[in-house]
Short mmCIF file of C-alpha atoms in Angstrom, two decimals:
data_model
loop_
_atom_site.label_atom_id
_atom_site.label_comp_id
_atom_site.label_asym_id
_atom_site.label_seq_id
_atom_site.Cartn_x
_atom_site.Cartn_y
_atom_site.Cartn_z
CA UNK A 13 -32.57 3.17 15.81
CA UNK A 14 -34.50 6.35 17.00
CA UNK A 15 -32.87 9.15 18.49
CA UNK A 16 -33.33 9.07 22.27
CA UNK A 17 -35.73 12.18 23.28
CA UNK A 18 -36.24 14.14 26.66
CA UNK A 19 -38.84 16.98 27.86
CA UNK A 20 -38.05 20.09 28.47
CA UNK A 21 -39.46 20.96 32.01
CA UNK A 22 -39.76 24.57 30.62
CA UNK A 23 -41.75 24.31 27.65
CA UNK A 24 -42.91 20.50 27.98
CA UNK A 25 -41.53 19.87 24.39
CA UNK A 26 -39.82 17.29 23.44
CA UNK A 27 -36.09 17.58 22.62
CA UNK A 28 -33.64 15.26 20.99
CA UNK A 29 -30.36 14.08 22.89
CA UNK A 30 -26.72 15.66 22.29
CA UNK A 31 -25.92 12.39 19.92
CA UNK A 32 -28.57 13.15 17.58
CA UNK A 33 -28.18 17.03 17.57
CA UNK A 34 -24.66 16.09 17.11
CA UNK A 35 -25.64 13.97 14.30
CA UNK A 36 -27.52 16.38 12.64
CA UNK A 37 -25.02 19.20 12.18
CA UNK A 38 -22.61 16.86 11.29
CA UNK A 39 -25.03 16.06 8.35
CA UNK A 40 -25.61 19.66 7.82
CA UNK A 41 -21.73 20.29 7.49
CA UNK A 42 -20.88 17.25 4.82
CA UNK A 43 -24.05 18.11 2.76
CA UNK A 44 -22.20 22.14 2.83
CA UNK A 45 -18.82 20.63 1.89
CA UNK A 46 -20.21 18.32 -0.98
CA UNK A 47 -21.83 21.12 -2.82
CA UNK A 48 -18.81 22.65 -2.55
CA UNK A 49 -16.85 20.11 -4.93
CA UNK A 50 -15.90 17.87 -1.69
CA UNK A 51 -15.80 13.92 -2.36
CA UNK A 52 -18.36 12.27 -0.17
CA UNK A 53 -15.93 9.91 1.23
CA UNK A 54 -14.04 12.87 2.58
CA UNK A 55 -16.57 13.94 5.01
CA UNK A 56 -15.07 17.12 6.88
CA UNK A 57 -15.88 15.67 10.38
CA UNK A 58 -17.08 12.38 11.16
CA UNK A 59 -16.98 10.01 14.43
CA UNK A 60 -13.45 8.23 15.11
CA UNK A 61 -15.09 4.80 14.62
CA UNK A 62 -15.77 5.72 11.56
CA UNK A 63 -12.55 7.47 10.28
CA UNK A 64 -10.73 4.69 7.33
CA UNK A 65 -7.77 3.32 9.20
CA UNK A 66 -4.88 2.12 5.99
CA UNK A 67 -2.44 -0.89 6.66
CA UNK A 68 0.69 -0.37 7.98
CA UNK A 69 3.55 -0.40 5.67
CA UNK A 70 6.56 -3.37 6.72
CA UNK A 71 10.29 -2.41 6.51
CA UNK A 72 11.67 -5.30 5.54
CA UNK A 73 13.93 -5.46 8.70
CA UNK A 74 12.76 -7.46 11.35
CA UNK A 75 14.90 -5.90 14.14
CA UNK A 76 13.98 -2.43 12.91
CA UNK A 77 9.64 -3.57 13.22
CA UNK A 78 10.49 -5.25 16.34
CA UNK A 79 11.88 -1.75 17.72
CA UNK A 80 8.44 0.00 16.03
CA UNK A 81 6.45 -2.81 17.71
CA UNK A 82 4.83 -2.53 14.35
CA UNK A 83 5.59 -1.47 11.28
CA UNK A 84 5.03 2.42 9.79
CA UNK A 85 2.45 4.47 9.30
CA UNK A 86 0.11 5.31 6.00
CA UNK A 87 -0.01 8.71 5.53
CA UNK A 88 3.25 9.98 7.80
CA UNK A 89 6.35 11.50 7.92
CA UNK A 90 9.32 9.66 8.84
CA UNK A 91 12.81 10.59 8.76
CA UNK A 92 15.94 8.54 8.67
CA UNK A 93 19.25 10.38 9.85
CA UNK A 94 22.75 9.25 10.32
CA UNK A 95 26.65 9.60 8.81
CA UNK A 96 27.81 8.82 5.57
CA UNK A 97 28.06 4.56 4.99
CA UNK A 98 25.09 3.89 7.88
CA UNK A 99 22.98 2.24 5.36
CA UNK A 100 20.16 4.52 5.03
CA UNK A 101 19.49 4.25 0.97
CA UNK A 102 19.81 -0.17 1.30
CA UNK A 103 17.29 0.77 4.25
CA UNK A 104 15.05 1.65 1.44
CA UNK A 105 15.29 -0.20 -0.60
CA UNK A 106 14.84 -3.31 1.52
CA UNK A 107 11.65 -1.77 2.42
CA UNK A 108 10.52 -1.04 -1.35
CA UNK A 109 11.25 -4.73 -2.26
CA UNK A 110 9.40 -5.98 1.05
CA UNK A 111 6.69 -4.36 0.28
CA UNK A 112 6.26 -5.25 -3.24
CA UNK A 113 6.10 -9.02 -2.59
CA UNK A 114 3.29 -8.22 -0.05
CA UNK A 115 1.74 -6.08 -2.11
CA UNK A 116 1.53 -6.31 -6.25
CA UNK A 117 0.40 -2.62 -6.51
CA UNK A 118 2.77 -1.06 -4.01
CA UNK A 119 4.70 1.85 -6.36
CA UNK A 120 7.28 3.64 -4.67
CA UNK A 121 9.04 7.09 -6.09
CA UNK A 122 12.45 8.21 -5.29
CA UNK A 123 13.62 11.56 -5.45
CA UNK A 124 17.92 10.98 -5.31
CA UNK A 125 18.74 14.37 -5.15
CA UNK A 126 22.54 13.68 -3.76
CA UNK A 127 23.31 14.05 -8.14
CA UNK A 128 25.39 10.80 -9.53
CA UNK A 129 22.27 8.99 -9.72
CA UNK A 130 20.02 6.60 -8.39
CA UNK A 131 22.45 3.71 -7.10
CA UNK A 132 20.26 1.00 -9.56
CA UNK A 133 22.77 -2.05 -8.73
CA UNK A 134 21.60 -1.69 -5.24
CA UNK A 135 17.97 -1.72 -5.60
CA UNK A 136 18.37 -4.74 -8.23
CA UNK A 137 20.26 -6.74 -5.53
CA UNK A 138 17.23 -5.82 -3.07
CA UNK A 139 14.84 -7.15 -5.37
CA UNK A 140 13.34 -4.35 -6.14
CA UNK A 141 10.84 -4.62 -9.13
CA UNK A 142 12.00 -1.29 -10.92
CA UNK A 143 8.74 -1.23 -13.25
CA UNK A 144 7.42 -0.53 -9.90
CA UNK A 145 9.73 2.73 -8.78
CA UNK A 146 9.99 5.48 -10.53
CA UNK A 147 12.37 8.15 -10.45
CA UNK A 148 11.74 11.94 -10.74
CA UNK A 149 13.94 13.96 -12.59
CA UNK A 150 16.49 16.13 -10.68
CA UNK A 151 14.83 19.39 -9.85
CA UNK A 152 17.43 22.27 -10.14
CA UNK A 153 15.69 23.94 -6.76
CA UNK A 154 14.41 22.45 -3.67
CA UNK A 155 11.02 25.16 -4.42
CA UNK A 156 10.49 23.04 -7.78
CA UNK A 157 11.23 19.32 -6.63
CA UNK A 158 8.11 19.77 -4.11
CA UNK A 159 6.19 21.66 -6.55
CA UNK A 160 6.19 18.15 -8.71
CA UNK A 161 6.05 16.19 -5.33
CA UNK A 162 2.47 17.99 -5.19
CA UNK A 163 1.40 17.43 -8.25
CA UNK A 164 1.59 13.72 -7.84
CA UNK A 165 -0.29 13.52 -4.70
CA UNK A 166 -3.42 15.95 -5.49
CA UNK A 167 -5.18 16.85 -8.75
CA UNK A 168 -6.23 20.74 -8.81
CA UNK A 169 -9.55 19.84 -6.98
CA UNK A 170 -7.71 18.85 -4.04
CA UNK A 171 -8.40 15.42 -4.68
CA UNK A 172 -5.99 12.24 -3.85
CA UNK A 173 -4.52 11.00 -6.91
CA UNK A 174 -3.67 7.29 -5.17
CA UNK A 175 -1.00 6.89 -6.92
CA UNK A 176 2.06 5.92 -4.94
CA UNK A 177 2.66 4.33 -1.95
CA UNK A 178 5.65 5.66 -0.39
CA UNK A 179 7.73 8.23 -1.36
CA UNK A 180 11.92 8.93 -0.39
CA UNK A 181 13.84 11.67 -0.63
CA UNK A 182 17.33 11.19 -0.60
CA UNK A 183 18.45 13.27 0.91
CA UNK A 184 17.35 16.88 3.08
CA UNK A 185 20.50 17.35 3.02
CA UNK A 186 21.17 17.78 -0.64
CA UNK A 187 18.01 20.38 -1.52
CA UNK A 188 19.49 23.62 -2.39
CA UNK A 189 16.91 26.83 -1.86
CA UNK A 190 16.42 28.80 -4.62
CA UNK A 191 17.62 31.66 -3.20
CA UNK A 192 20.92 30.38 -2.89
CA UNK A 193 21.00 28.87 -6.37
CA UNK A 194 20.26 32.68 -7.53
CA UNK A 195 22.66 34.23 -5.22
CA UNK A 196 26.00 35.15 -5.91
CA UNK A 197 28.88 32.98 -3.79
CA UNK A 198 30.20 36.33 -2.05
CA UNK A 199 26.66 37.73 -0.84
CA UNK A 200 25.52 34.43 -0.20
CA UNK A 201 26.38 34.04 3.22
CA UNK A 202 26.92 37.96 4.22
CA UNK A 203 23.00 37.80 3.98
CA UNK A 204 21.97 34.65 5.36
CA UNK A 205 23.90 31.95 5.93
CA UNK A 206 22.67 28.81 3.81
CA UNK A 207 21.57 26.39 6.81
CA UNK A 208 19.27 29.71 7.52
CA UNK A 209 17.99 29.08 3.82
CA UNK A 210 17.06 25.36 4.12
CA UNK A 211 15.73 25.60 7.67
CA UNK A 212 13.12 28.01 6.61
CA UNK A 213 12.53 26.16 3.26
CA UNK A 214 11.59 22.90 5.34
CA UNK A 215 9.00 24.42 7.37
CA UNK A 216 7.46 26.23 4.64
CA UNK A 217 7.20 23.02 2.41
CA UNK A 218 6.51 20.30 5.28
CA UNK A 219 3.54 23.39 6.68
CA UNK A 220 2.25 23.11 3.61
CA UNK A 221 1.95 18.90 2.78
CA UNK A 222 1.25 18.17 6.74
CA UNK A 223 -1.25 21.07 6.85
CA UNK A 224 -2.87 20.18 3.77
CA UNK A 225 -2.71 16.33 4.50
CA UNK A 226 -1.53 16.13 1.03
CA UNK A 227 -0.10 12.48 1.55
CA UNK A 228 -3.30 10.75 1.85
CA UNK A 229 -2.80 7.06 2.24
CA UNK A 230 1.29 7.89 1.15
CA UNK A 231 4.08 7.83 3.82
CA UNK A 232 7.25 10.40 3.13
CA UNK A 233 10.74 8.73 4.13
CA UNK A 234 13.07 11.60 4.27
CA UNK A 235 16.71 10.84 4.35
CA UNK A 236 18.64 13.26 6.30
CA UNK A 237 22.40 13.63 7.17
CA UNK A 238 24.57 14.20 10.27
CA UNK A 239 26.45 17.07 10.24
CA UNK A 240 29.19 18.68 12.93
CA UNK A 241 27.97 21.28 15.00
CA UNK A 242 31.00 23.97 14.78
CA UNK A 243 29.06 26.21 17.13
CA UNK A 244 28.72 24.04 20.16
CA UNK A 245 31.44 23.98 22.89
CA UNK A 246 32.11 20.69 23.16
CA UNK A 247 33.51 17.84 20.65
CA UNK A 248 30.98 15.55 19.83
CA UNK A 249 27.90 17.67 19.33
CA UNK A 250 25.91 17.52 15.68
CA UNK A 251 23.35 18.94 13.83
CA UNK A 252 20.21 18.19 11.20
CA UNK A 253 19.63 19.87 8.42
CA UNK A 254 16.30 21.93 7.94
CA UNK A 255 16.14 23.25 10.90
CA UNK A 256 13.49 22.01 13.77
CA UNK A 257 11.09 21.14 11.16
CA UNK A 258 12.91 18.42 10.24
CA UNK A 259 12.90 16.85 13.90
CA UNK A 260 9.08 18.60 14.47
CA UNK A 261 7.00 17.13 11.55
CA UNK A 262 8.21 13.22 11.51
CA UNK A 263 5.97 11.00 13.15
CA UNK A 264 8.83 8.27 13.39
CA UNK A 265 12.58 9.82 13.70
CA UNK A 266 15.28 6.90 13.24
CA UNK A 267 19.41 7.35 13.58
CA UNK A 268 21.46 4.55 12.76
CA UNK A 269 24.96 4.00 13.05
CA UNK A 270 27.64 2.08 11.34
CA UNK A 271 29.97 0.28 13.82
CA UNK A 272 33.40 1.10 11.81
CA UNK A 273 35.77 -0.94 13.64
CA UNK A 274 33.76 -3.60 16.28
CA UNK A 275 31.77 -4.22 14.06
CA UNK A 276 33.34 -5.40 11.03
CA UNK A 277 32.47 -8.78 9.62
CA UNK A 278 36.16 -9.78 8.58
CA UNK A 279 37.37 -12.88 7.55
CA UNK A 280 40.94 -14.09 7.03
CA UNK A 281 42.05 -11.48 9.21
CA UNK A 282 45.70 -11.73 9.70
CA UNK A 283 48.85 -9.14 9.78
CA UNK A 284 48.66 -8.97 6.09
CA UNK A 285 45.16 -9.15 4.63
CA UNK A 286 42.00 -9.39 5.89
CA UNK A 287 38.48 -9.26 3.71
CA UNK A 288 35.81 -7.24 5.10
CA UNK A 289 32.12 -8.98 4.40
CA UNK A 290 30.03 -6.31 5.75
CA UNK A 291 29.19 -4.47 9.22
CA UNK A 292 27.14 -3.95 11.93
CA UNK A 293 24.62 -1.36 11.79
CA UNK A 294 23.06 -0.02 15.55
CA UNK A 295 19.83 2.61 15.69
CA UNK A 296 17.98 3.99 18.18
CA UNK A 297 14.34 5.11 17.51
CA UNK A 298 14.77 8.40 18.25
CA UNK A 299 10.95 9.22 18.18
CA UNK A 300 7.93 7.73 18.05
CA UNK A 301 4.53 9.18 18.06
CA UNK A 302 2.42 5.96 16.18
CA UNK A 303 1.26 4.84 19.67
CA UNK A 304 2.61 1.44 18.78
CA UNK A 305 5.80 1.25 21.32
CA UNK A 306 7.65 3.66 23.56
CA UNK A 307 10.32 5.86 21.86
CA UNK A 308 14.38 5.25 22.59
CA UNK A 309 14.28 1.72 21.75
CA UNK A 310 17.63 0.27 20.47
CA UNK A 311 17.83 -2.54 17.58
CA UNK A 312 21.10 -3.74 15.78
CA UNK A 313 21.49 -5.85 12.47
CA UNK A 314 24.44 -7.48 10.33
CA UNK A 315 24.62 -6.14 6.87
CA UNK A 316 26.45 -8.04 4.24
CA UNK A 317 28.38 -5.95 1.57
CA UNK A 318 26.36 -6.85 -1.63
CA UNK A 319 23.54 -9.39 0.11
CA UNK A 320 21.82 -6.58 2.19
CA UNK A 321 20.49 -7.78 5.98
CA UNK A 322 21.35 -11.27 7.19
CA UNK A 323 18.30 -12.33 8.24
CA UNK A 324 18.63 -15.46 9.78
CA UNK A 325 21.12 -13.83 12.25
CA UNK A 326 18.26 -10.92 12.44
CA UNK A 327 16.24 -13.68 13.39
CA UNK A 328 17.85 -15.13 16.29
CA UNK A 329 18.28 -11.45 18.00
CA UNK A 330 15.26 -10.64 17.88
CA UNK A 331 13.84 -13.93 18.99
CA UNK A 332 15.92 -13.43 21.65
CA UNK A 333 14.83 -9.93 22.90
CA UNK A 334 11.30 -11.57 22.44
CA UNK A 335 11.87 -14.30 25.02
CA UNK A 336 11.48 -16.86 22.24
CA UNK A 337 15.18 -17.90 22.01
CA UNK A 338 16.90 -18.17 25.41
CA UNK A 339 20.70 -17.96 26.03
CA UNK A 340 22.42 -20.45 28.49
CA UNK A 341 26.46 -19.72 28.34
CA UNK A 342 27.33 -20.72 24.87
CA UNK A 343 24.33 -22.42 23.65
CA UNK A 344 20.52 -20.60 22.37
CA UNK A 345 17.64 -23.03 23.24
CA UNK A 346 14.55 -22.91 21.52
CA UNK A 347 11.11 -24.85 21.59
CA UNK A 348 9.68 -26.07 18.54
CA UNK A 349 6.86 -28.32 17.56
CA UNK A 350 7.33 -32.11 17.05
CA UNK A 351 5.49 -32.80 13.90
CA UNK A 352 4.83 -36.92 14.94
CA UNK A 353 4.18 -36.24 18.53
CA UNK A 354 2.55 -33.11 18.07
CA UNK A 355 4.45 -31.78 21.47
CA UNK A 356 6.90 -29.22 22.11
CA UNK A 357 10.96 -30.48 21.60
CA UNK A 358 13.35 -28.20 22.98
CA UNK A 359 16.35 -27.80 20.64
CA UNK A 360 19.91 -26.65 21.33
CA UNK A 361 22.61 -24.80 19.32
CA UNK A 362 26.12 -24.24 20.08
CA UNK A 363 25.98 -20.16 19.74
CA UNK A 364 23.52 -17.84 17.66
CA UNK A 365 25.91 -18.16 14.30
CA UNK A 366 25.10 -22.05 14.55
CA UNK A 367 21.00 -21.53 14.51
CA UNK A 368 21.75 -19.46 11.77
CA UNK A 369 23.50 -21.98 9.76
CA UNK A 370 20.29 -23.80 10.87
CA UNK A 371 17.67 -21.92 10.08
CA UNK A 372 19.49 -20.98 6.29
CA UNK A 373 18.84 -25.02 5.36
CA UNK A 374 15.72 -25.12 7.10
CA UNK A 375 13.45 -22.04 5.65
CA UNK A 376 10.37 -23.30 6.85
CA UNK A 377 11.67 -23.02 10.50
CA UNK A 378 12.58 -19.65 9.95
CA UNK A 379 9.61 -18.42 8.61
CA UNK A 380 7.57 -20.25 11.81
CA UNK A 381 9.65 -18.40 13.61
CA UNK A 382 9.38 -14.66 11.97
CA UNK A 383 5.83 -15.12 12.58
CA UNK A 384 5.82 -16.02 15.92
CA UNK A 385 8.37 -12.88 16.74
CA UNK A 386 5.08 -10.91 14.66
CA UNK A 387 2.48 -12.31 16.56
CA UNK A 388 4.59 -11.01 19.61
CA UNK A 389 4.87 -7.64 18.71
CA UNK A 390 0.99 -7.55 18.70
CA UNK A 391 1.12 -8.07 22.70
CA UNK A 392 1.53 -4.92 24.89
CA UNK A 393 5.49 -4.01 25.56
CA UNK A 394 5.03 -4.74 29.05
CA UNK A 395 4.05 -8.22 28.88
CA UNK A 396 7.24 -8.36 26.06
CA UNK A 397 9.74 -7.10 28.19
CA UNK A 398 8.80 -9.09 31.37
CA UNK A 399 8.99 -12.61 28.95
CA UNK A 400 12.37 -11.22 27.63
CA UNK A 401 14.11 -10.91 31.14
CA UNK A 402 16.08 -13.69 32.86
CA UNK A 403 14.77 -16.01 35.24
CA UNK A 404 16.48 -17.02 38.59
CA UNK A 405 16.89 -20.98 37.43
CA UNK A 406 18.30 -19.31 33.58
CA UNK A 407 20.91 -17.42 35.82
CA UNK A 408 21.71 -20.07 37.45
CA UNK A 409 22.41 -22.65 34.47
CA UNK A 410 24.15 -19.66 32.74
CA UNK A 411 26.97 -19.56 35.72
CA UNK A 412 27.02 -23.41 35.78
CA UNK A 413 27.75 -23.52 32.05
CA UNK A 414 30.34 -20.89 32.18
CA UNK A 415 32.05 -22.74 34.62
CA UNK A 416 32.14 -25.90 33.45
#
């Protein structure tokens, strides 16, 4: 296609549109950069139509994608915060195995800096292919653990080595400066008080692998800890480690919660004895700058002590906050497809535990289902929300069956 041309009315020369003098520079400033040792399919600027978008990267928990409206992002930052026992490190793992069945090159590296040990047991009952996740030996400083985090992700050049798909640190919390391994106990806090130390030591490293886009096509899970806020004024309040950085440079900032007492999953609960099966786990996406959904958005799952997230009752949730499952009183209705008739059978159960019973002998139901819950997350939240809500004649049925 030729560039468009004009006249000037000065000279009476012709003169090439902005597009093509655009065009032209941007030429000019790739040809520059490769002679300079810079891959050609890096150009330094390019059009947005032409930038290489990567796949999204599942979770492995439906609830948690249906708050995302999507799943996470190639190439970002994401942190994961909460107290001790909310399920954070099953989190990830769940989202390692996931992603490995999807995916027969997905490698994932985990940096358990906590000391003990990576929690192997887990990540074998999560299915995790451990040929497929390595582990990187317990740096003694925070400084050195991100010194071999870089030299996974770029070669000397400044290349990307392509190596791994996701890495987790677990957790911020746990990476001790150097300056405080070096320090004496006594001086250690007369100088600077250690929080000081790992506050500064985040936004010097996260500057550096945001500023550099280091990561590439790699997304960074951080793992991060609540801690008590003893200088606030009121009971309640908490903090992050690492400072502002740690809130600043996630694209996706997640705090879940495990529901102690409510939310036990207890049976033969008596006077005497009582056996606890799992919990239930609420978040909140606390932040969320993919452009996918709106931040704040709540989600909730059941998670079994030894069996990870039940995710047939995950299934009937979130149908439900899709619209696709609708509550009268004590029973869930839901429409499925008549495979003789070819039309569209309403069923009923008696309660959501009761379609879960269902859809645990009927996999193929449940997997018709997960991907009609995905194919609604691809529809704008507005549309979502207004299919979710109640109707008038649902209202009404709801305070007929109550009565009754």
């Amino acid at each position: 296609m030729a560039a468009a041309t004009t006249t000037n009315p000065k000279t009476k020369a012709p003169e090439t549109s902005r597009a093509a003098r655009m065009d032209a520079i941007m030429e000019k400033l790739n040809k520059a950069a490769t002679k300079r040792g810079r891959p050609a399919d890096r150009p330094i600027i390019q059009r947005a139509s032409q930038a290489v978008q990567h796949p999204l990267m599942g979770t492995g928990n439906l609830a948690l994608d249906w708050a995302l409206r999507g799943w996470f992002g190639r190439g970002q930052m994401v942190m994961v915060g909460g107290p001790d026992g909310s399920g954070k490190t099953r989190m990830m793992f769940d989202l390692i195995a996931y992603n490995q069945k999807l995916d027969p090159e997905f490698t994932a590296l985990y940096l358990f800096v906590e000391g003990g040990g990576v929690p192997i047991d887990a990540a074998v009952e999560a299915g995790v292919d451990l040929d497929r996740m390595h582990l990187l030996d317990f740096e003694k400083s925070g400084e050195g653990l991100f010194d071999r985090l870089s030299e996974l992700l770029i070669d000397q050049n400044g290349d990307y080595l392509d190596l791994l798909d996701v890495i987790i640190l677990d957790s911020l919390a746990a990476v001790t400066p150097k300056a405080e391994i070096e320090a004496e106990a006594k001086e250690g806090f007369e100088k600077e008080p250690q929080q000081a130390r790992l506050a500064a030591l985040t936004s010097r490293i996260f500057r550096n692998i945001m500023g550099r886009n280091t990561l590439g096509k790699c997304t960074l899970i951080i793992l991060n800890q609540m801690r008590a806020d003893l200088a606030a004024k009121y009971a309640g309040a908490v903090s992050w480690p690492g400072g502002h950085a740690a809130k600043h440079f996630p694209k996706v900032r997640l705090i879940l919660r495990a529901l102690t007492t409510d939310g036990r999953i207890v049976v033969d609960a008596g006077k005497t004895t009582e056996r606890v099966l799992g919990n239930t786990v609420r978040g909140i996406v606390d932040k969320n700058n993919t452009g996918h959904a709106a931040p704040y958005q709540r989600f909730e799952y059941q998670y079994r002590y030894g069996l990870g997230v039940d995710h047939q009752r995950n299934l009937v949730d979130v149908a439900k906050a899709a619209g696709i499952v609708r509550p009268r009183g004590a029973w869930v209705f839901v429409d499925v497809m008549d495979a003789e008739t070819g039309t569209m059978q309403e069923m009923k159960f008696n309660g959501a535990a009761k379609m879960a019973e269902h859809l645990v002998q009927h996999p193929e139901f449940a997997a018709a289902l997960e991907q009609h819950i995905r194919e609604t997350m691809k529809r704008p939240l507005s549309e979502t929300v207004s299919a979710a809500a109640p109707t008038d004649d649902t209202e009404d049925e709801s305070s007929e069956d109550s009565e009754a």
